[in-house]
Coordinates of C-alpha atoms in Angstrom, one line a residue:
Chain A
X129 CA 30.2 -14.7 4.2
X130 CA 30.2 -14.7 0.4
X131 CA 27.7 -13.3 -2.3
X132 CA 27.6 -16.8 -3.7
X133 CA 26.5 -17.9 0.1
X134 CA 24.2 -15.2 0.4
X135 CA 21.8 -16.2 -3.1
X136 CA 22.4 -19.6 -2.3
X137 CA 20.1 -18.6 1.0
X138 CA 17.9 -16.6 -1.4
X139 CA 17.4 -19.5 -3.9
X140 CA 16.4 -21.6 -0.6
X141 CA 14.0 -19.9 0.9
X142 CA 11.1 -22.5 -0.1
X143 CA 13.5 -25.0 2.6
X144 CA 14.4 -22.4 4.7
X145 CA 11.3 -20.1 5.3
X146 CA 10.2 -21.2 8.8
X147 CA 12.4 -19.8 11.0
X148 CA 14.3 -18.0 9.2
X149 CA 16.1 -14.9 10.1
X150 CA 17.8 -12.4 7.0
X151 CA 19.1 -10.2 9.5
X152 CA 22.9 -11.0 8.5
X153 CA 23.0 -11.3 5.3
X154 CA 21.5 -8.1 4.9
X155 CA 24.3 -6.9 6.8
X156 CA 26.3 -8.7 4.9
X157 CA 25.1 -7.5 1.8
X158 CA 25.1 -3.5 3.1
X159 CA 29.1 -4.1 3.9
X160 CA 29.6 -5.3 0.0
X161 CA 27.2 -2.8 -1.2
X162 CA 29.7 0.1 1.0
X163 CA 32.7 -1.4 -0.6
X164 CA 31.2 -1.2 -4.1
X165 CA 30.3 2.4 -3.4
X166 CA 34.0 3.5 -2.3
X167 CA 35.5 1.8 -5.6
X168 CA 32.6 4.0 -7.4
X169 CA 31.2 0.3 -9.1
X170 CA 27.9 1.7 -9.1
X171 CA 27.1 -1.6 -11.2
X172 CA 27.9 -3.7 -8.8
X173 CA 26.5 -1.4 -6.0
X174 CA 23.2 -1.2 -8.0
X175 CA 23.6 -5.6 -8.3
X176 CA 24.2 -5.9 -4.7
X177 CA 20.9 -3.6 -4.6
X178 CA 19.1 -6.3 -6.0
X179 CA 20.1 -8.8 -4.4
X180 CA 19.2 -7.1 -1.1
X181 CA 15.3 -6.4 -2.8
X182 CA 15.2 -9.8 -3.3
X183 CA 15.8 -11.1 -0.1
X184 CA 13.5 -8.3 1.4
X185 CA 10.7 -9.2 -1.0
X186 CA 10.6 -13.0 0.4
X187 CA 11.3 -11.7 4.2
X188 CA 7.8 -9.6 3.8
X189 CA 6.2 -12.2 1.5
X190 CA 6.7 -14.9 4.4
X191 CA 5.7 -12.5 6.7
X192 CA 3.0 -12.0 5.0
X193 CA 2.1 -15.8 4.6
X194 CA 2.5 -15.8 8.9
X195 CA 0.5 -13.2 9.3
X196 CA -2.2 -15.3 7.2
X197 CA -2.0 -18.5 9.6
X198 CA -3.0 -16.5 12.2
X199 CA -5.3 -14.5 10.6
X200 CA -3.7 -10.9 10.7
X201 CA -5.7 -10.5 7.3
X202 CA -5.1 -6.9 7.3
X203 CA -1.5 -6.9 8.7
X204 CA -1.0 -9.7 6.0
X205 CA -2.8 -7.4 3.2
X206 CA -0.3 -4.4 4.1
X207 CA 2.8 -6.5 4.0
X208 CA 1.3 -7.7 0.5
X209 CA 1.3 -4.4 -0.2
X210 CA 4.8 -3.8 0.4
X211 CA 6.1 -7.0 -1.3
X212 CA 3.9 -5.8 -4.6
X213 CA 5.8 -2.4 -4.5
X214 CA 9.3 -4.3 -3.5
X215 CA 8.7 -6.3 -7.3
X216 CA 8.0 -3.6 -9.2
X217 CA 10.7 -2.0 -8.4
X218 CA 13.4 -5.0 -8.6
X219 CA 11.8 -5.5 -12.2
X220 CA 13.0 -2.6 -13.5
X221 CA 16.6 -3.4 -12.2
X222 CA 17.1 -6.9 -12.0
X223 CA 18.4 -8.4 -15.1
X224 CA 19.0 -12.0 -14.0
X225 CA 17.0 -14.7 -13.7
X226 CA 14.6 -14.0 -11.3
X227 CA 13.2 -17.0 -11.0
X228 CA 16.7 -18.6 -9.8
X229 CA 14.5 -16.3 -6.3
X230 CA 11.2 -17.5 -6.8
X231 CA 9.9 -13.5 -7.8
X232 CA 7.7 -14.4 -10.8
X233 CA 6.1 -17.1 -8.0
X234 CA 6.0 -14.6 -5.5
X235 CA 4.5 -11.9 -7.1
X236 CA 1.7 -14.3 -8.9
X237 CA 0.9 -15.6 -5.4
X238 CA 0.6 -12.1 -4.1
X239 CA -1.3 -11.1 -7.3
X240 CA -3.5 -13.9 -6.6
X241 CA -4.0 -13.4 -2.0
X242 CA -4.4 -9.7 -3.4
X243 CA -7.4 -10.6 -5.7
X244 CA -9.3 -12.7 -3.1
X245 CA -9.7 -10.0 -0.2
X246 CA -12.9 -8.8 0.5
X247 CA -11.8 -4.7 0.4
X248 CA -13.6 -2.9 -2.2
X249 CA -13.1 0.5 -1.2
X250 CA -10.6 2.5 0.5
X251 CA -9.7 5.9 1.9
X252 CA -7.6 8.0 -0.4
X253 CA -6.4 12.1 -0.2
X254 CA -5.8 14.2 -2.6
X255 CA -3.0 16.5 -1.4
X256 CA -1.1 19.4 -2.5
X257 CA 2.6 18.7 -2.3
X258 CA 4.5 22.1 -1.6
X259 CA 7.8 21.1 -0.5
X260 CA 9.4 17.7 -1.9
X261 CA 13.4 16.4 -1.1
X262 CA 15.0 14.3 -3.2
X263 CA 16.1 10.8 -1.3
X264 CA 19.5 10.8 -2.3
X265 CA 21.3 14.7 -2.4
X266 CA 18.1 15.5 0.7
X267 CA 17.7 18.6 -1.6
X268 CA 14.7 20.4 -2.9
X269 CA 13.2 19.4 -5.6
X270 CA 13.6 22.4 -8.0
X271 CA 11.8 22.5 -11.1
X272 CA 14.8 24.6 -13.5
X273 CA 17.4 23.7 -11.3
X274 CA 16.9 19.4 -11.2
X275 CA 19.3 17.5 -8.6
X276 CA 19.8 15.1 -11.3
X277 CA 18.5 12.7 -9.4
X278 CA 16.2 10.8 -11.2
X279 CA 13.3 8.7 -8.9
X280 CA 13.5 4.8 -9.2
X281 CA 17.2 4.8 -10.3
X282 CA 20.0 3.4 -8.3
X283 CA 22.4 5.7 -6.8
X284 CA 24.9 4.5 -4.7
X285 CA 23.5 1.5 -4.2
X286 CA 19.7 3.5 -3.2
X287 CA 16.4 3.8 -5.1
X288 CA 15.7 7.2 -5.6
X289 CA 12.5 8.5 -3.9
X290 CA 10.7 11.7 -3.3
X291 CA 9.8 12.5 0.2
X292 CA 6.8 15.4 0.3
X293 CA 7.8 17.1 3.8
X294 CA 5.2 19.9 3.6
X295 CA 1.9 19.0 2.1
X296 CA -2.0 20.2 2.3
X297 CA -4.7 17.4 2.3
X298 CA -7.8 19.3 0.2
X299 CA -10.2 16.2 0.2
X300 CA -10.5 12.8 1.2
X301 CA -12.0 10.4 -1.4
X302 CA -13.3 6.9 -1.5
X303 CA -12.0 4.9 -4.3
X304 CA -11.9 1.4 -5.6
X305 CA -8.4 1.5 -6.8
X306 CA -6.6 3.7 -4.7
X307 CA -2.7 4.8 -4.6
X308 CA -2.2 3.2 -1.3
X309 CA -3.6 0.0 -1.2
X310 CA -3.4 0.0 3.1
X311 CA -6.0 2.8 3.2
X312 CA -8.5 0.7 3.8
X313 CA -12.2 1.4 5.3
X314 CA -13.2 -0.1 8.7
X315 CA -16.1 0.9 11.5
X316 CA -15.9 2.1 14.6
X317 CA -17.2 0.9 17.7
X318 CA -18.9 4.0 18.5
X319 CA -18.7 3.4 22.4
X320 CA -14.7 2.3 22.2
X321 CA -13.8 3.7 19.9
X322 CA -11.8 0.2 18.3
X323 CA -11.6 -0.6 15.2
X324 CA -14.5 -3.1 14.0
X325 CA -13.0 -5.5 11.4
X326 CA -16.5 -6.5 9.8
X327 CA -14.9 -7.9 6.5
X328 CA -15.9 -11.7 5.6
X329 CA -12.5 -13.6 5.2
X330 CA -13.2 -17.3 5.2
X331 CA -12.4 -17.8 1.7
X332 CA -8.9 -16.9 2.7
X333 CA -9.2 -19.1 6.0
X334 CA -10.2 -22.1 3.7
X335 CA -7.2 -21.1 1.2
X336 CA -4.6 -20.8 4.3
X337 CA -5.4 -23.6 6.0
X338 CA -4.8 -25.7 2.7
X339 CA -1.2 -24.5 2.7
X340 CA 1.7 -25.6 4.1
X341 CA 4.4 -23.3 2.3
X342 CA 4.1 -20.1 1.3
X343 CA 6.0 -21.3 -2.1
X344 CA 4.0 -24.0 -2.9
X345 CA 1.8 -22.8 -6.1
X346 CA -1.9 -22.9 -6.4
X347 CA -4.5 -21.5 -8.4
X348 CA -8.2 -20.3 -8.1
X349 CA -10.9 -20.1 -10.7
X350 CA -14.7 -18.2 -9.7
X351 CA -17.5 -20.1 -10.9
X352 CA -20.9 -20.2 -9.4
X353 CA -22.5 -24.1 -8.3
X354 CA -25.5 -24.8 -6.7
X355 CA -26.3 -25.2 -2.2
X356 CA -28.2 -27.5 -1.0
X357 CA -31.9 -26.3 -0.4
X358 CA -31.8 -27.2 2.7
X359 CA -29.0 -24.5 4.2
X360 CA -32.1 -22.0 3.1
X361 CA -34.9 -24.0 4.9
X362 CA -35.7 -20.8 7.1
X363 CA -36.4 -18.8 3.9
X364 CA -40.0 -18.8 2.8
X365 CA -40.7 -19.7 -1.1
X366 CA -42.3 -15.9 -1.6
X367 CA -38.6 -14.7 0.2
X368 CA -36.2 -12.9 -2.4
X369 CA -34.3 -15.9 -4.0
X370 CA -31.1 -16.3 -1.9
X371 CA -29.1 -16.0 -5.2
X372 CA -29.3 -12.5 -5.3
X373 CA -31.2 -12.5 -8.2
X374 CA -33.7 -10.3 -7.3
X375 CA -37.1 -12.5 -8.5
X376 CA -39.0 -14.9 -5.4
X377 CA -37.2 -18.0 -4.3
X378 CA -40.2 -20.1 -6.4
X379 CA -39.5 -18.9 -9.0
X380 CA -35.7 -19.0 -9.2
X381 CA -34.2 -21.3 -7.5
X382 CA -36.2 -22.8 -5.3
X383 CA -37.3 -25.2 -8.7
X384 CA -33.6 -26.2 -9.8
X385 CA -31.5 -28.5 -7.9
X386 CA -29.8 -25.6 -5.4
X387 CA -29.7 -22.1 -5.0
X388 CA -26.8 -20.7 -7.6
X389 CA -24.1 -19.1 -5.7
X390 CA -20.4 -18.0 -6.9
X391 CA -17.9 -20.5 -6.3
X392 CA -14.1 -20.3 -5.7
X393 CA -12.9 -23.2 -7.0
X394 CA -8.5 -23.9 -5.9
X395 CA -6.4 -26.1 -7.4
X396 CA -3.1 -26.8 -5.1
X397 CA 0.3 -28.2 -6.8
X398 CA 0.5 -30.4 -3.2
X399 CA -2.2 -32.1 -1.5
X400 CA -3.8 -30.0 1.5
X401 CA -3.3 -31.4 4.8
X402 CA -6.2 -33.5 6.2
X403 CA -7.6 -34.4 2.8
X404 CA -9.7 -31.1 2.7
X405 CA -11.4 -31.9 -0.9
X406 CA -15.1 -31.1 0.9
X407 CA -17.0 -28.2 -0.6
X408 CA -17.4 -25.8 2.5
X409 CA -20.3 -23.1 2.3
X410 CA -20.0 -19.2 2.8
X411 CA -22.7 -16.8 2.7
Chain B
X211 CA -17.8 24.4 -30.6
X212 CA -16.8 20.8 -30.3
X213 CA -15.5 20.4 -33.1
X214 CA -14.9 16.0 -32.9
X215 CA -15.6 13.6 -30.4
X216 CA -14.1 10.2 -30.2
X217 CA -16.3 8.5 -27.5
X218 CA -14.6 5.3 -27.1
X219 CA -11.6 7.0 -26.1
X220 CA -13.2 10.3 -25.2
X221 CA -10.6 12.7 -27.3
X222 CA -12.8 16.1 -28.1
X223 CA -11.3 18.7 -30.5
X224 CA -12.3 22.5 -30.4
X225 CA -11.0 25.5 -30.9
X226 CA -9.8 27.8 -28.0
X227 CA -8.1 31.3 -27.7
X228 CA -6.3 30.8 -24.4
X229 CA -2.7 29.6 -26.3
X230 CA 0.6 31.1 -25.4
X231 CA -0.3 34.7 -24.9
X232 CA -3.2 33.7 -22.3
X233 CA -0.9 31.9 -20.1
X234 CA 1.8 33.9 -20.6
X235 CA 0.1 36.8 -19.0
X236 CA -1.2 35.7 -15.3
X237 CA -0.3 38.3 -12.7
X238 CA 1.5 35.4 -11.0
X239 CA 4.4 35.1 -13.8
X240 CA 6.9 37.9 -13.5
X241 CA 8.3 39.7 -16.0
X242 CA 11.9 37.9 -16.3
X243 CA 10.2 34.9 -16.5
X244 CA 7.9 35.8 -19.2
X245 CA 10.7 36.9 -21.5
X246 CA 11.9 33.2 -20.8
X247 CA 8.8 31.4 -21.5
X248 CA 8.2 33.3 -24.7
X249 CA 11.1 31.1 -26.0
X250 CA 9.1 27.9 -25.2
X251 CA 7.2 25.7 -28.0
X252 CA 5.9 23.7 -25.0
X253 CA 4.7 25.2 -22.5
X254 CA 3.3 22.7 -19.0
X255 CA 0.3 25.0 -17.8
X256 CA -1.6 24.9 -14.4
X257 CA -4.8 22.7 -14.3
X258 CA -7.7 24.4 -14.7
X259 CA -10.6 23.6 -13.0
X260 CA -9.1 21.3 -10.1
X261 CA -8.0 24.0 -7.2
X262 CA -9.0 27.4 -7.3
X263 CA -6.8 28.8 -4.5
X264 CA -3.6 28.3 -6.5
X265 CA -2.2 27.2 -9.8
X266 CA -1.2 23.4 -9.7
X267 CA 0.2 21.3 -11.7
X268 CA -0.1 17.0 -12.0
X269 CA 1.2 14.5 -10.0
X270 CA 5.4 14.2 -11.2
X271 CA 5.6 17.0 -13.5
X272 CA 8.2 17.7 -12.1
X273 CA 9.7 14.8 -13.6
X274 CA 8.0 14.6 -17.0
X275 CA 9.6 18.3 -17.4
X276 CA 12.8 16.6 -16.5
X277 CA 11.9 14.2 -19.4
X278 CA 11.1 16.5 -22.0
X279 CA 14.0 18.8 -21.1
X280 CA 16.8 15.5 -21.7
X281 CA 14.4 14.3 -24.7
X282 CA 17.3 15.5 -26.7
X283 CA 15.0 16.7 -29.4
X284 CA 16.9 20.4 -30.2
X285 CA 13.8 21.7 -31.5
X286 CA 12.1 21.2 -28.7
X287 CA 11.9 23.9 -26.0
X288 CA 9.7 22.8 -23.0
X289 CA 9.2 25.2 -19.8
X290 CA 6.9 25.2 -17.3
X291 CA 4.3 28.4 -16.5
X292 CA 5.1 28.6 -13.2
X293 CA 7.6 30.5 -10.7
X294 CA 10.0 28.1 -9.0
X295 CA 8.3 29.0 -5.6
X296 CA 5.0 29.0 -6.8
X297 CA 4.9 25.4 -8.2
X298 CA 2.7 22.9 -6.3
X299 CA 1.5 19.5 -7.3
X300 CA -1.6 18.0 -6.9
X301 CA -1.4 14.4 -5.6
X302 CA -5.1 12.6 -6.8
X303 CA -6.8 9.6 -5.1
X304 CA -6.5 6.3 -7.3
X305 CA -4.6 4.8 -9.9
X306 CA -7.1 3.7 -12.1
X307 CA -6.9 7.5 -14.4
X308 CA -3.4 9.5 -14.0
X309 CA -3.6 13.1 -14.9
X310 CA -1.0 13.8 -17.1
X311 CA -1.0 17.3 -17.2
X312 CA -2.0 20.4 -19.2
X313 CA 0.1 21.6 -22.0
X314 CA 0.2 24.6 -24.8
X315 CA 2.6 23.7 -27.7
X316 CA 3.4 25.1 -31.5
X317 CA 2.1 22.2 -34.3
X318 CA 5.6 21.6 -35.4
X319 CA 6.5 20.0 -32.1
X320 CA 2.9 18.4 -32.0
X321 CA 4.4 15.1 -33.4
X322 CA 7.3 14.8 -31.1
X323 CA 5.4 15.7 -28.1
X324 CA 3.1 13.6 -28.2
X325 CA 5.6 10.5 -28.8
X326 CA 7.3 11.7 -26.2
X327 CA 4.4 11.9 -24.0
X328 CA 3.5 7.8 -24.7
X329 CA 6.9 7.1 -24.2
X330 CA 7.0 9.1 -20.9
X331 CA 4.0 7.2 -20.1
X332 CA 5.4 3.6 -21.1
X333 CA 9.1 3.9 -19.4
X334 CA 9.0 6.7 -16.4
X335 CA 5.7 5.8 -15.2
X336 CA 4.8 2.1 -15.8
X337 CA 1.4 3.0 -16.9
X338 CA 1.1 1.9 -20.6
X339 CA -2.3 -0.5 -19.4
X340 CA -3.8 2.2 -17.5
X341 CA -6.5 5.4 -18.5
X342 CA -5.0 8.5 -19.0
X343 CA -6.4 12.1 -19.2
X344 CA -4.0 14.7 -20.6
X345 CA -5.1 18.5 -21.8
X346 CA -3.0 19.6 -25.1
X347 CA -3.6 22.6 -26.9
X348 CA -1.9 22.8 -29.9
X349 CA -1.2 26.3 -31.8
X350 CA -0.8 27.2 -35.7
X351 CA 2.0 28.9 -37.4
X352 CA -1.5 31.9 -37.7
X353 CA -1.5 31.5 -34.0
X354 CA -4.4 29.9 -33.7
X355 CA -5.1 27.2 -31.0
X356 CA -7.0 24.1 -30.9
X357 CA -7.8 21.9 -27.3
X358 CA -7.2 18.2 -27.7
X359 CA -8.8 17.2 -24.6
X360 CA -8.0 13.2 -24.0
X361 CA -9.3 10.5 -21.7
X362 CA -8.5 7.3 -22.5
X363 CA -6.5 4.1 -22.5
X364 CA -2.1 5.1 -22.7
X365 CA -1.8 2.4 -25.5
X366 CA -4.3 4.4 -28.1
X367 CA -3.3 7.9 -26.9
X368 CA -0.3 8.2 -29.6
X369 CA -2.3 6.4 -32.0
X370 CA -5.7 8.7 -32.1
X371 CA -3.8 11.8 -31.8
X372 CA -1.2 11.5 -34.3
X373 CA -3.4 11.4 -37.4
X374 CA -5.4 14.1 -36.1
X375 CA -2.4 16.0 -36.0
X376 CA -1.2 14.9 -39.7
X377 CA -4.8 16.4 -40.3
X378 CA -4.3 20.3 -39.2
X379 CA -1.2 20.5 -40.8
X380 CA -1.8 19.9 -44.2

């Protein structure tokens, strides 16, 4: 297998993403990346880097899109997770075109599923971090004696990471924009003990099922539009306005045309399957 | 006193005694490292106020020392007030505010630092659009110390404190 072979698979993933399996030409890649490092080409070892990033990045964002279609919503918001982290990263390396790999698509898609999750809050510590190894030399972190090592370069062909092997958590925090995206809250069922996923997700049902590829754009715009009066016909005109406005339903909305709710309006770059152009109502 | 405030960005000015001398004598520095840190016109300092059980120190000091050290600025002579086996950092919940740290520093290096410090902010940590809250108290040729205390957006931080800066040492 060649290099050329190998991005030629990367700059096809929007053909080959169902069924598709990376597993050799990250091999591939790992026995080019060894040979780079033995002729000390730490440019071409850092390159070949890339290239491996990338084709991680649309592995996890496909996985991601999978996990989607069946509704793993918070499987699919972890690998998110990991493909936002996997482009951040590239982006500081990668000087070619990126979008010869789709990247600026993928991470404005992942920007975009990110945005539309219900999670507000999540689970965060605060920790003291008493014993830290450098990634690459596995030594301590010393403050006047540095490894030299510095964290999100390229060694060897490897980012350069901190790993915290002793640590002290001294409080757990809930924050809306936490360090670790994955921590997020759930219930409990307080007889099993499972986890109770009470999140509302159908605005991402009614996004996934409108998609055929994970690489075909779309957009999303929030907007508020009225409902029909008649979805509230249990709702009694002295009832608190279903628009969350706080005053009586007579005299909000109960007058107008429809109760005023937000609105998540898509715009897809290829038709949805099944003609689905029909407004569909959430509360 | 407060001496200024600066509410949209929340910078307040005041004076303080606790410059190098204060820090330089905690039981927990020893004496060989004292007669090192007395060379220091920068000196990172513990966060006050956020764990009372031990000195610590932000989240990747350990790198923006690391930074400062390479800066390649030969007046400037950063250490840390700290012994190597005492250093702990404190890793904080979200990513909306990043603790930069807490820092005493003579005014000549005042300038540098604190372009140092945005450019830290811009290129090692990716946080140029994000809220930052950094501690700085800056020291007079008298010895004399005033506490820039800054919470604010990364963009503006060079920006508001620089002038202020210009200010004192006229």
């Amino acid at each position: 297998m060649t290099i050329e072979e190998i991005l030629r698979y990367s700059e096809d993933a929007p053909i080959n993403f169902t069924g598709r399996s990376s597993n050799t030409f990250l091999e591939a890649l790992s026995l080019f990346k060894a040979a780079a490092v033995r002729s000390k080409d730490q440019e071409l070892a850092k390159l070949l880097w890339c290239y491996e990033q990338i084709l991680i990045i649309q592995d996890q964002y496909i996985e991601a899109f999978n996990m989607l279609k069946n509704h793993d919503f918070y499987k699919a918001w972890c690998r998110l997770e990991r493909v936002e982290i996997g482009v951040q990263s590239l982006n500081r390396h990668f000087l070619g075109r990126a979008d010869r790999f789709h990247i600026p698509l993928i991470q404005k898609l992942t920007d975009q599923w990110q945005s539309l999750y219900p999670y507000r809050l999540f689970v965060s510590p605060a920790f003291l971090k008493k014993k830290v190894v450098c990634s690459i030399c596995k030594k301590n972190v010393l403050l006047r004696h540095p490894c030299g090592h510095e964290v999100g370069e390229i060694y060897d062909g490897e980012m350069c990471y901190r790993i915290v092997t002793e640590a002290e958590v001294i409080e757990i925090s809930l924050v809306p924009d936490p360090v670790q995206k994955y921590s997020v809250c759930f219930f409990k069922d307080i007889e099993t003990a499972d986890k109770k996923d009470g999140y509302e997700y159908r605005v991402l049902v009614y996004l996934i099922r409108c998609l055929v590829s994970p690489f075909d754009p779309w957009t999303f715009q929030w907007t508020k539009i009225r409902h029909p009066h008649s979805r509230y016909r249990h709702l009694d005109k002295d009832s608190p306005c279903p628009c969350e406005s706080g005053k009586k339903y007579s005299d909000c909305c109960l007058p107008e045309s429809g109760v005023l709710r937000p609105h998540c309006q898509f715009s897809f770059s290829r038709t949805p399957p099944n003609c689905m152009d029909e407004i569909e109502y959430i509360d | 006193m407060i001496e200024e405030t600066v509410s949209a960005n929340n910078l307040d000015i005041e004076d303080t005694q606790k410059t190098f001398d204060y820090w330089l004598k905690k039981p927990y520095i020893s004496e060989s490292l004292r007669a090192s840190l007395s060379k220091a016109n920068v000196l990172i300092v513990p966060l006050e106020g956020y764990y009372d059980k031990h000195p610590v120190f932000a989240d990747f000091t350990e790198r923006l020392l690391n930074f400062l050290k390479s800066s390649g600025h030969e007046g400037l002579l950063p250490d840390i007030c700290i012994e190597e086996s005492d250093y702990v950092e404190l890793a904080q919940h979200g990513r909306t505010l990043i603790l930069i740290g807490a820092f005493i520093l003579s005014s000549i290096v005042a300038p540098i630092f604190v372009n140092l410090i945005s450019d830290y902010i811009k290129e090692r940590l990716g946080a140029d659009d994000k809220r930052i809250k950094i501690e700085m108290t800056v020291v007079d040729e008298n010895g004399k110390g005033k506490q820039f205390r800054y919470e604010g957006s990364a963009q503006s931080f060079k920006d508001i404190i620089l002038p202020r800066l210009k200010g004192r040492n006229e």
